[in-house]
PDB file of C-alpha atoms in Angstrom:
ATOM      1  CA  ALA J   1     109.926 147.979  53.436  1.00 66.00           C
ATOM      2  CA  ARG J   2     109.195 151.061  55.552  1.00 82.00           C
ATOM      3  CA  VAL J   3     109.509 153.289  52.501  1.00 88.00           C
ATOM      4  CA  ASP J   4     107.241 150.934  50.532  1.00 85.00           C
ATOM      5  CA  ILE J   5     104.591 151.084  53.253  1.00 87.00           C
ATOM      6  CA  GLY J   6     104.894 154.851  53.561  1.00 91.00           C
ATOM      7  CA  LEU J   7     104.485 155.420  49.823  1.00 90.00           C
ATOM      8  CA  TYR J   8     101.567 152.974  49.732  1.00 82.00           C
ATOM      9  CA  ALA J   9      99.809 154.732  52.624  1.00 87.00           C
ATOM     10  CA  LEU J  10     100.290 158.174  51.060  1.00 87.00           C
ATOM     11  CA  GLU J  11      98.978 157.012  47.694  1.00 83.00           C
ATOM     12  CA  ARG J  12      95.933 155.389  49.314  1.00 81.00           C
ATOM     13  CA  CYS J  13      95.122 158.579  51.208  1.00 86.00           C
ATOM     14  CA  LEU J  14      95.245 160.640  48.010  1.00 82.00           C
ATOM     15  CA  ARG J  15      93.535 158.078  45.795  1.00 77.00           C
ATOM     16  CA  PRO J  16      89.932 159.305  46.421  1.00 77.00           C
ATOM     17  CA  LEU J  17      90.939 162.694  44.984  1.00 75.00           C
ATOM     18  CA  TRP J  18      91.633 161.296  41.521  1.00 74.00           C
ATOM     19  CA  VAL J  19      89.627 158.057  41.304  1.00 70.00           C
ATOM     20  CA  ALA J  20      86.364 159.942  40.935  1.00 67.00           C
ATOM     21  CA  THR J  21      87.664 162.186  38.160  1.00 71.00           C
ATOM     22  CA  LEU J  22      89.686 159.598  36.212  1.00 70.00           C
ATOM     23  CA  LEU J  23      88.097 156.163  36.516  1.00 67.00           C
ATOM     24  CA  VAL J  24      84.500 157.353  36.748  1.00 72.00           C
ATOM     25  CA  ASN J  25      84.795 159.651  33.716  1.00 83.00           C
ATOM     26  CA  ILE J  26      87.446 158.329  31.317  1.00 87.00           C
ATOM     27  CA  ALA J  27      86.182 154.746  30.960  1.00 83.00           C
ATOM     28  CA  PRO J  28      82.497 155.570  30.233  1.00 83.00           C
ATOM     29  CA  ILE J  29      83.390 158.439  27.871  1.00 89.00           C
ATOM     30  CA  THR J  30      85.891 156.250  25.986  1.00 91.00           C
ATOM     31  CA  GLU J  31      83.386 153.396  25.778  1.00 86.00           C
ATOM     32  CA  LYS J  32      80.648 155.666  24.470  1.00 89.00           C
ATOM     33  CA  MET J  33      82.942 157.261  21.867  1.00 94.00           C
ATOM     34  CA  THR J  34      84.168 153.831  20.727  1.00 92.00           C
ATOM     35  CA  ILE J  35      80.617 152.535  20.269  1.00 89.00           C
ATOM     36  CA  GLN J  36      79.635 155.682  18.357  1.00 92.00           C
ATOM     37  CA  THR J  37      82.722 155.501  16.125  1.00 94.00           C
ATOM     38  CA  LEU J  38      82.171 151.831  15.303  1.00 92.00           C
ATOM     39  CA  GLY J  39      78.512 152.559  14.610  1.00 91.00           C
ATOM     40  CA  GLN J  40      79.404 155.338  12.181  1.00 93.00           C
ATOM     41  CA  LEU J  41      82.037 153.225  10.420  1.00 93.00           C
ATOM     42  CA  LEU J  42      80.361 149.813  10.418  1.00 91.00           C
ATOM     43  CA  GLY J  43      76.719 150.443  11.208  1.00 90.00           C
ATOM     44  CA  ALA J  44      74.735 148.804  13.984  1.00 87.00           C
ATOM     45  CA  GLY J  45      76.417 146.011  15.904  1.00 82.00           C
ATOM     46  CA  PRO J  46      75.423 142.371  15.391  1.00 85.00           C
ATOM     47  CA  GLY J  47      73.681 142.215  18.786  1.00 82.00           C
ATOM     48  CA  LEU J  48      75.483 139.105  20.008  1.00 79.00           C
ATOM     49  CA  HIS J  49      74.440 137.480  23.273  1.00 78.00           C
ATOM     50  CA  SER J  50      76.964 137.167  26.068  1.00 73.00           C
ATOM     51  CA  ASN J  51      78.151 133.660  26.920  1.00 74.00           C
ATOM     52  CA  MET J  52      81.258 132.161  28.499  1.00 75.00           C
ATOM     53  CA  THR J  53      83.203 132.061  25.222  1.00 80.00           C
ATOM     54  CA  TRP J  54      82.504 135.719  24.496  1.00 79.00           C
ATOM     55  CA  MET J  55      83.288 136.700  28.093  1.00 78.00           C
ATOM     56  CA  LEU J  56      86.670 134.958  27.877  1.00 79.00           C
ATOM     57  CA  LEU J  57      87.388 136.655  24.547  1.00 84.00           C
ATOM     58  CA  TYR J  58      86.335 139.999  26.062  1.00 84.00           C
ATOM     59  CA  SER J  59      88.783 139.412  28.915  1.00 82.00           C
ATOM     60  CA  LEU J  60      91.594 138.469  26.510  1.00 85.00           C
ATOM     61  CA  VAL J  61      91.065 141.542  24.318  1.00 89.00           C
ATOM     62  CA  THR J  62      90.883 143.774  27.397  1.00 88.00           C
ATOM     63  CA  LEU J  63      94.134 142.267  28.667  1.00 87.00           C
ATOM     64  CA  LEU J  64      95.929 142.858  25.361  1.00 92.00           C
ATOM     65  CA  ILE J  65      94.698 146.452  25.086  1.00 94.00           C
ATOM     66  CA  TYR J  66      95.580 147.146  28.710  1.00 92.00           C
ATOM     67  CA  ASP J  67      99.005 145.580  28.255  1.00 93.00           C
ATOM     68  CA  LEU J  68      99.669 147.756  25.191  1.00 96.00           C
ATOM     69  CA  VAL J  69      98.606 150.976  26.944  1.00 96.00           C
ATOM     70  CA  PHE J  70     100.663 149.995  30.007  1.00 96.00           C
ATOM     71  CA  TYR J  71     103.638 149.339  27.713  1.00 98.00           C
ATOM     72  CA  ALA J  72     103.277 152.760  26.068  1.00 98.00           C
ATOM     73  CA  ILE J  73     103.109 154.577  29.423  1.00 98.00           C
ATOM     74  CA  HIS J  74     105.958 152.552  30.885  1.00 98.00           C
ATOM     75  CA  TYR J  75     108.114 153.109  27.790  1.00 98.00           C
ATOM     76  CA  ALA J  76     107.529 156.860  28.004  1.00 98.00           C
ATOM     77  CA  GLU J  77     108.445 156.847  31.693  1.00 98.00           C
ATOM     78  CA  HIS J  78     111.775 155.240  30.889  1.00 97.00           C
ATOM     79  CA  LYS J  79     112.558 157.447  27.884  1.00 97.00           C
ATOM     80  CA  PHE J  80     111.458 160.943  28.947  1.00 97.00           C
ATOM     81  CA  PRO J  81     113.332 162.499  31.898  1.00 96.00           C
ATOM     82  CA  VAL J  82     110.294 164.423  33.131  1.00 97.00           C
ATOM     83  CA  LEU J  83     108.414 161.113  33.559  1.00 97.00           C
ATOM     84  CA  TRP J  84     111.432 159.104  34.680  1.00 97.00           C
ATOM     85  CA  ALA J  85     111.665 161.510  37.627  1.00 97.00           C
ATOM     86  CA  ILE J  86     108.361 160.006  38.831  1.00 97.00           C
ATOM     87  CA  HIS J  87     108.950 156.382  37.862  1.00 97.00           C
ATOM     88  CA  LYS J  88     112.460 156.113  39.301  1.00 96.00           C
ATOM     89  CA  ILE J  89     110.833 156.045  42.763  1.00 96.00           C
ATOM     90  CA  HIS J  90     109.593 152.563  41.933  1.00 95.00           C
ATOM     91  CA  HIS J  91     113.052 151.598  40.705  1.00 96.00           C
ATOM     92  CA  SER J  92     114.745 152.887  43.846  1.00 95.00           C
ATOM     93  CA  ALA J  93     113.857 149.622  45.629  1.00 92.00           C
ATOM     94  CA  GLU J  94     117.074 147.735  46.377  1.00 92.00           C
ATOM     95  CA  VAL J  95     115.187 144.619  47.498  1.00 89.00           C
ATOM     96  CA  LEU J  96     112.105 143.237  45.746  1.00 87.00           C
ATOM     97  CA  THR J  97     109.167 142.007  47.823  1.00 82.00           C
ATOM     98  CA  PRO J  98     105.421 141.876  47.159  1.00 78.00           C
ATOM     99  CA  LEU J  99     105.285 145.323  48.810  1.00 80.00           C
ATOM    100  CA  THR J 100     107.446 146.720  45.996  1.00 83.00           C
ATOM    101  CA  ARG J 101     104.361 146.521  43.780  1.00 79.00           C
ATOM    102  CA  TYR J 102     103.038 149.482  45.769  1.00 81.00           C
ATOM    103  CA  ARG J 103     106.300 151.429  45.877  1.00 88.00           C
ATOM    104  CA  GLU J 104     105.377 154.247  43.553  1.00 91.00           C
ATOM    105  CA  HIS J 105     105.105 158.006  43.768  1.00 93.00           C
ATOM    106  CA  PHE J 106     101.647 159.381  44.450  1.00 92.00           C
ATOM    107  CA  LEU J 107     101.748 161.135  41.060  1.00 93.00           C
ATOM    108  CA  GLU J 108     102.211 157.826  39.227  1.00 94.00           C
ATOM    109  CA  GLY J 109      98.969 156.201  40.348  1.00 88.00           C
ATOM    110  CA  PRO J 110      96.741 158.619  38.386  1.00 90.00           C
ATOM    111  CA  ILE J 111      98.822 158.090  35.223  1.00 93.00           C
ATOM    112  CA  TYR J 112      98.338 154.320  35.234  1.00 91.00           C
ATOM    113  CA  ALA J 113      94.728 154.635  36.405  1.00 87.00           C
ATOM    114  CA  ALA J 114      93.969 156.847  33.413  1.00 91.00           C
ATOM    115  CA  GLY J 115      95.651 154.292  31.152  1.00 93.00           C
ATOM    116  CA  ALA J 116      93.642 151.458  32.684  1.00 87.00           C
ATOM    117  CA  ALA J 117      90.393 153.420  32.348  1.00 87.00           C
ATOM    118  CA  LEU J 118      91.199 154.158  28.698  1.00 92.00           C
ATOM    119  CA  SER J 119      91.938 150.461  28.066  1.00 91.00           C
ATOM    120  CA  PHE J 120      88.761 149.212  29.740  1.00 86.00           C
ATOM    121  CA  GLY J 121      86.741 151.864  27.918  1.00 89.00           C
ATOM    122  CA  LEU J 122      88.125 150.832  24.521  1.00 92.00           C
ATOM    123  CA  ALA J 123      87.496 147.135  25.152  1.00 90.00           C
ATOM    124  CA  GLY J 124      84.083 147.885  26.617  1.00 86.00           C
ATOM    125  CA  GLY J 125      83.207 149.978  23.587  1.00 89.00           C
ATOM    126  CA  ILE J 126      84.231 147.253  21.131  1.00 90.00           C
ATOM    127  CA  PHE J 127      82.206 144.580  22.904  1.00 86.00           C
ATOM    128  CA  GLY J 128      79.389 146.972  23.723  1.00 84.00           C
ATOM    129  CA  TRP J 129      79.017 147.459  19.981  1.00 88.00           C
ATOM    130  CA  LEU J 130      79.201 143.687  19.359  1.00 87.00           C
ATOM    131  CA  PHE J 131      76.646 142.940  22.106  1.00 82.00           C
ATOM    132  CA  ALA J 132      74.470 145.958  21.226  1.00 68.00           C
ATOM    133  CA  GLY J 133      75.173 147.442  24.666  1.00 57.00           C
ATOM    134  CA  ASP J 134      74.305 144.342  26.690  1.00 60.00           C
ATOM    135  CA  ILE J 135      77.696 143.731  28.352  1.00 60.00           C
ATOM    136  CA  THR J 136      76.839 144.010  32.049  1.00 57.00           C
ATOM    137  CA  GLN J 137      77.396 140.312  32.756  1.00 53.00           C
ATOM    138  CA  ALA J 138      80.621 140.229  30.728  1.00 53.00           C
ATOM    139  CA  THR J 139      81.901 143.395  32.420  1.00 57.00           C
ATOM    140  CA  LEU J 140      81.283 141.962  35.881  1.00 53.00           C
ATOM    141  CA  PHE J 141      83.161 138.825  34.840  1.00 54.00           C
ATOM    142  CA  ASN J 142      85.993 141.017  33.543  1.00 56.00           C
ATOM    143  CA  LEU J 143      86.275 142.949  36.803  1.00 57.00           C
ATOM    144  CA  GLY J 144      86.663 139.749  38.805  1.00 56.00           C
ATOM    145  CA  PHE J 145      89.151 138.334  36.297  1.00 58.00           C
ATOM    146  CA  PHE J 146      91.369 141.416  36.373  1.00 57.00           C
ATOM    147  CA  ALA J 147      91.204 141.833  40.142  1.00 54.00           C
ATOM    148  CA  VAL J 148      92.629 138.331  40.562  1.00 55.00           C
ATOM    149  CA  LEU J 149      95.112 138.622  37.674  1.00 56.00           C
ATOM    150  CA  PHE J 150      96.627 141.970  38.653  1.00 56.00           C
ATOM    151  CA  GLY J 151      96.715 141.217  42.350  1.00 52.00           C
ATOM    152  CA  PHE J 152      98.541 137.950  41.772  1.00 55.00           C
ATOM    153  CA  ASN J 153     100.765 139.128  38.913  1.00 56.00           C
ATOM    154  CA  GLY J 154     101.821 142.393  40.552  1.00 51.00           C
ATOM    155  CA  SER J 155     102.907 140.696  43.765  1.00 57.00           C
ATOM    156  CA  PHE J 156     104.370 137.584  42.152  1.00 66.00           C
ATOM    157  CA  ARG J 157     106.679 139.379  39.747  1.00 72.00           C
ATOM    158  CA  HIS J 158     108.070 141.548  42.552  1.00 72.00           C
ATOM    159  CA  TYR J 159     108.838 138.513  44.689  1.00 70.00           C
ATOM    160  CA  HIS J 160     112.528 138.240  45.555  1.00 72.00           C
ATOM    161  CA  VAL J 161     112.830 134.698  44.173  1.00 72.00           C
ATOM    162  CA  GLY J 162     113.842 134.785  40.497  1.00 75.00           C
ATOM    163  CA  PHE J 163     111.334 132.254  39.183  1.00 83.00           C
ATOM    164  CA  HIS J 164     111.901 131.427  35.477  1.00 89.00           C
ATOM    165  CA  TYR J 165     109.349 130.198  32.963  1.00 89.00           C
ATOM    166  CA  PRO J 166     110.352 127.852  30.128  1.00 92.00           C
ATOM    167  CA  HIS J 167     111.948 129.834  27.323  1.00 94.00           C
ATOM    168  CA  TRP J 168     109.003 129.317  24.984  1.00 94.00           C
ATOM    169  CA  LEU J 169     106.541 130.563  27.600  1.00 91.00           C
ATOM    170  CA  SER J 170     108.712 133.600  28.394  1.00 93.00           C
ATOM    171  CA  LYS J 171     108.152 134.703  24.815  1.00 95.00           C
ATOM    172  CA  TRP J 172     104.466 135.084  25.685  1.00 93.00           C
ATOM    173  CA  LEU J 173     104.306 135.874  29.416  1.00 88.00           C
ATOM    174  CA  HIS J 174     106.600 137.806  31.749  1.00 89.00           C
ATOM    175  CA  SER J 175     108.149 135.705  34.495  1.00 89.00           C
ATOM    176  CA  PRO J 176     109.321 137.151  37.833  1.00 88.00           C
ATOM    177  CA  ALA J 177     112.918 136.678  36.642  1.00 92.00           C
ATOM    178  CA  MET J 178     112.169 138.874  33.630  1.00 93.00           C
ATOM    179  CA  HIS J 179     110.842 141.627  35.868  1.00 92.00           C
ATOM    180  CA  HIS J 180     113.924 141.268  38.067  1.00 93.00           C
ATOM    181  CA  THR J 181     115.907 142.086  34.933  1.00 95.00           C
ATOM    182  CA  HIS J 182     113.725 145.149  34.390  1.00 95.00           C
ATOM    183  CA  HIS J 183     114.632 146.384  37.883  1.00 95.00           C
ATOM    184  CA  SER J 184     118.360 145.865  37.373  1.00 96.00           C
ATOM    185  CA  TYR J 185     120.559 148.958  37.155  1.00 96.00           C
ATOM    186  CA  LEU J 186     123.024 147.285  34.780  1.00 96.00           C
ATOM    187  CA  GLU J 187     123.054 149.048  31.416  1.00 95.00           C
ATOM    188  CA  GLN J 188     122.294 145.902  29.392  1.00 96.00           C
ATOM    189  CA  HIS J 189     119.034 145.556  31.338  1.00 97.00           C
ATOM    190  CA  TRP J 190     117.814 149.143  30.958  1.00 96.00           C
ATOM    191  CA  ASP J 191     114.395 149.715  29.379  1.00 97.00           C
ATOM    192  CA  THR J 192     113.556 146.030  28.940  1.00 97.00           C
ATOM    193  CA  ASN J 193     110.404 143.997  29.661  1.00 97.00           C
ATOM    194  CA  LEU J 194     108.093 146.995  29.862  1.00 97.00           C
ATOM    195  CA  ALA J 195     104.655 145.372  29.546  1.00 95.00           C
ATOM    196  CA  ALA J 196     102.538 144.384  32.537  1.00 91.00           C
ATOM    197  CA  VAL J 197     101.636 140.765  31.838  1.00 89.00           C
ATOM    198  CA  THR J 198     102.495 139.478  28.388  1.00 91.00           C
ATOM    199  CA  SER J 199     105.736 139.478  26.387  1.00 95.00           C
ATOM    200  CA  ILE J 200     103.915 140.188  23.129  1.00 96.00           C
ATOM    201  CA  TRP J 201     104.471 143.942  22.961  1.00 97.00           C
ATOM    202  CA  ASP J 202     108.068 143.758  24.194  1.00 98.00           C
ATOM    203  CA  ARG J 203     108.783 141.163  21.534  1.00 97.00           C
ATOM    204  CA  LEU J 204     107.074 143.260  18.864  1.00 97.00           C
ATOM    205  CA  PHE J 205     108.893 146.489  19.773  1.00 97.00           C
ATOM    206  CA  GLY J 206     112.298 144.979  20.507  1.00 97.00           C
ATOM    207  CA  THR J 207     112.470 145.422  24.286  1.00 98.00           C
ATOM    208  CA  LEU J 208     112.116 141.777  25.319  1.00 98.00           C
ATOM    209  CA  TYR J 209     114.949 140.391  27.452  1.00 97.00           C
ATOM    210  CA  ILE J 210     114.855 136.805  28.698  1.00 96.00           C
ATOM    211  CA  PRO J 211     117.610 136.426  31.321  1.00 95.00           C
ATOM    212  CA  ALA J 212     119.805 133.393  31.697  1.00 93.00           C
ATOM    213  CA  LYS J 213     119.390 131.247  34.764  1.00 89.00           C
ATOM    214  CA  ASP J 214     121.093 132.895  37.780  1.00 88.00           C
ATOM    215  CA  GLU J 215     121.887 136.022  35.735  1.00 93.00           C
ATOM    216  CA  TYR J 216     123.116 138.851  37.969  1.00 93.00           C
ATOM    217  CA  THR J 217     120.435 141.561  38.344  1.00 94.00           C
ATOM    218  CA  PRO J 218     121.346 144.105  41.050  1.00 95.00           C
ATOM    219  CA  TRP J 219     118.305 146.229  41.921  1.00 94.00           C
ATOM    220  CA  GLY J 220     117.931 149.907  42.610  1.00 95.00           C
ATOM    221  CA  LEU J 221     119.252 153.018  40.902  1.00 95.00           C
ATOM    222  CA  GLY J 222     122.922 152.135  41.127  1.00 94.00           C
ATOM    223  CA  PRO J 223     125.737 153.467  43.334  1.00 93.00           C
ATOM    224  CA  GLU J 224     125.728 156.898  41.682  1.00 92.00           C
ATOM    225  CA  HIS J 225     122.102 157.759  42.505  1.00 93.00           C
ATOM    226  CA  GLN J 226     120.845 155.382  45.209  1.00 95.00           C
ATOM    227  CA  HIS J 227     121.936 157.507  48.169  1.00 94.00           C
ATOM    228  CA  ARG J 228     119.422 160.209  47.184  1.00 94.00           C
ATOM    229  CA  TYR J 229     116.467 157.792  47.477  1.00 94.00           C
ATOM    230  CA  GLN J 230     116.830 156.157  50.878  1.00 93.00           C
ATOM    231  CA  SER J 231     114.195 157.811  53.056  1.00 93.00           C
ATOM    232  CA  LEU J 232     110.461 158.291  52.550  1.00 92.00           C
ATOM    233  CA  TRP J 233     110.903 162.052  52.202  1.00 94.00           C
ATOM    234  CA  GLN J 234     113.672 161.662  49.620  1.00 94.00           C
ATOM    235  CA  ASN J 235     111.351 159.493  47.520  1.00 94.00           C
ATOM    236  CA  VAL J 236     108.313 161.749  47.913  1.00 94.00           C
ATOM    237  CA  SER J 237     110.262 164.892  47.054  1.00 95.00           C
ATOM    238  CA  GLY J 238     112.433 163.249  44.384  1.00 95.00           C
ATOM    239  CA  PRO J 239     110.423 164.213  41.259  1.00 96.00           C
ATOM    240  CA  PHE J 240     110.096 167.834  42.382  1.00 96.00           C
ATOM    241  CA  ARG J 241     113.816 167.951  43.093  1.00 96.00           C
ATOM    242  CA  ASP J 242     114.605 166.580  39.633  1.00 96.00           C
ATOM    243  CA  TRP J 243     112.168 168.919  37.882  1.00 96.00           C
ATOM    244  CA  GLY J 244     113.665 171.893  39.670  1.00 95.00           C
ATOM    245  CA  LEU J 245     117.107 170.853  38.487  1.00 93.00           C
ATOM    246  CA  MET J 246     115.839 170.457  34.906  1.00 94.00           C
ATOM    247  CA  LEU J 247     114.366 173.972  34.988  1.00 92.00           C
ATOM    248  CA  ARG J 248     117.552 175.491  36.381  1.00 90.00           C
ATOM    249  CA  GLN J 249     119.626 173.757  33.709  1.00 88.00           C
ATOM    250  CA  ARG J 250     117.252 174.991  31.013  1.00 84.00           C
ATOM    251  CA  ASP J 251     117.428 178.558  32.340  1.00 77.00           C
ATOM    252  CA  LYS J 252     121.196 178.348  32.493  1.00 77.00           C
ATOM    253  CA  ARG J 253     121.378 177.213  28.863  1.00 75.00           C
ATOM    254  CA  SER J 254     119.040 179.998  27.755  1.00 71.00           C
ATOM    255  CA  GLU J 255     121.281 182.592  29.433  1.00 67.00           C
ATOM    256  CA  GLU J 256     124.416 181.401  27.666  1.00 67.00           C
ATOM    257  CA  PRO J 257     125.473 183.578  24.720  1.00 66.00           C
ATOM    258  CA  ALA J 258     124.726 182.173  21.307  1.00 57.00           C
TER     259      ALA J 258
END
């Protein structure tokens, strides 16, 4: 827990440095470009008026786009060593608690923030075109909806109790037990359940794993690597340590005779 708190505090201190450049710029630019592109392809939007049904649909589409972008980033973090060096800090947690949601390297926050801004900008652009730009009320509704959803979901799925959903529901939404599987260091659990909220993209791309009741899911990086990620400093310096090793190995290979 001390490492979780330390990483959270460091990320919060650095957050003002990148929030202004990422969130404030990416979302509006993406929204504007989306509206312009739709206008060029389809002409002027229908000028719909915002109501509760449209606001709920706006929230659903935003969720699905966000979940897909999150999936793509998360998949890349698990598949590319240069990104895994950052993301493994989150996976170094040997015990899951609501604080584990915030156990991430300070370089990871900007990556997911950029993805979120891109997602919100795309959804905002689509519905801005549909509403002829009048989406202020729907956007405010969306912000409240996502603040509650992500706050609850992020903490709940990192809770130490392996709560299962019915099998049919697990095919649509990630349960805490499914995220416990994601954090397991057993090989059969690697690179599974990569989306943030729904199971749709994992099911579509073949990474869905619904664990059996009481399935063994030991957390952390495993006995071979865990000892290098115990302290706050080891976790903060971890990506730089790994990148340095990658560069040395590359240089060594380049020096070997052909």
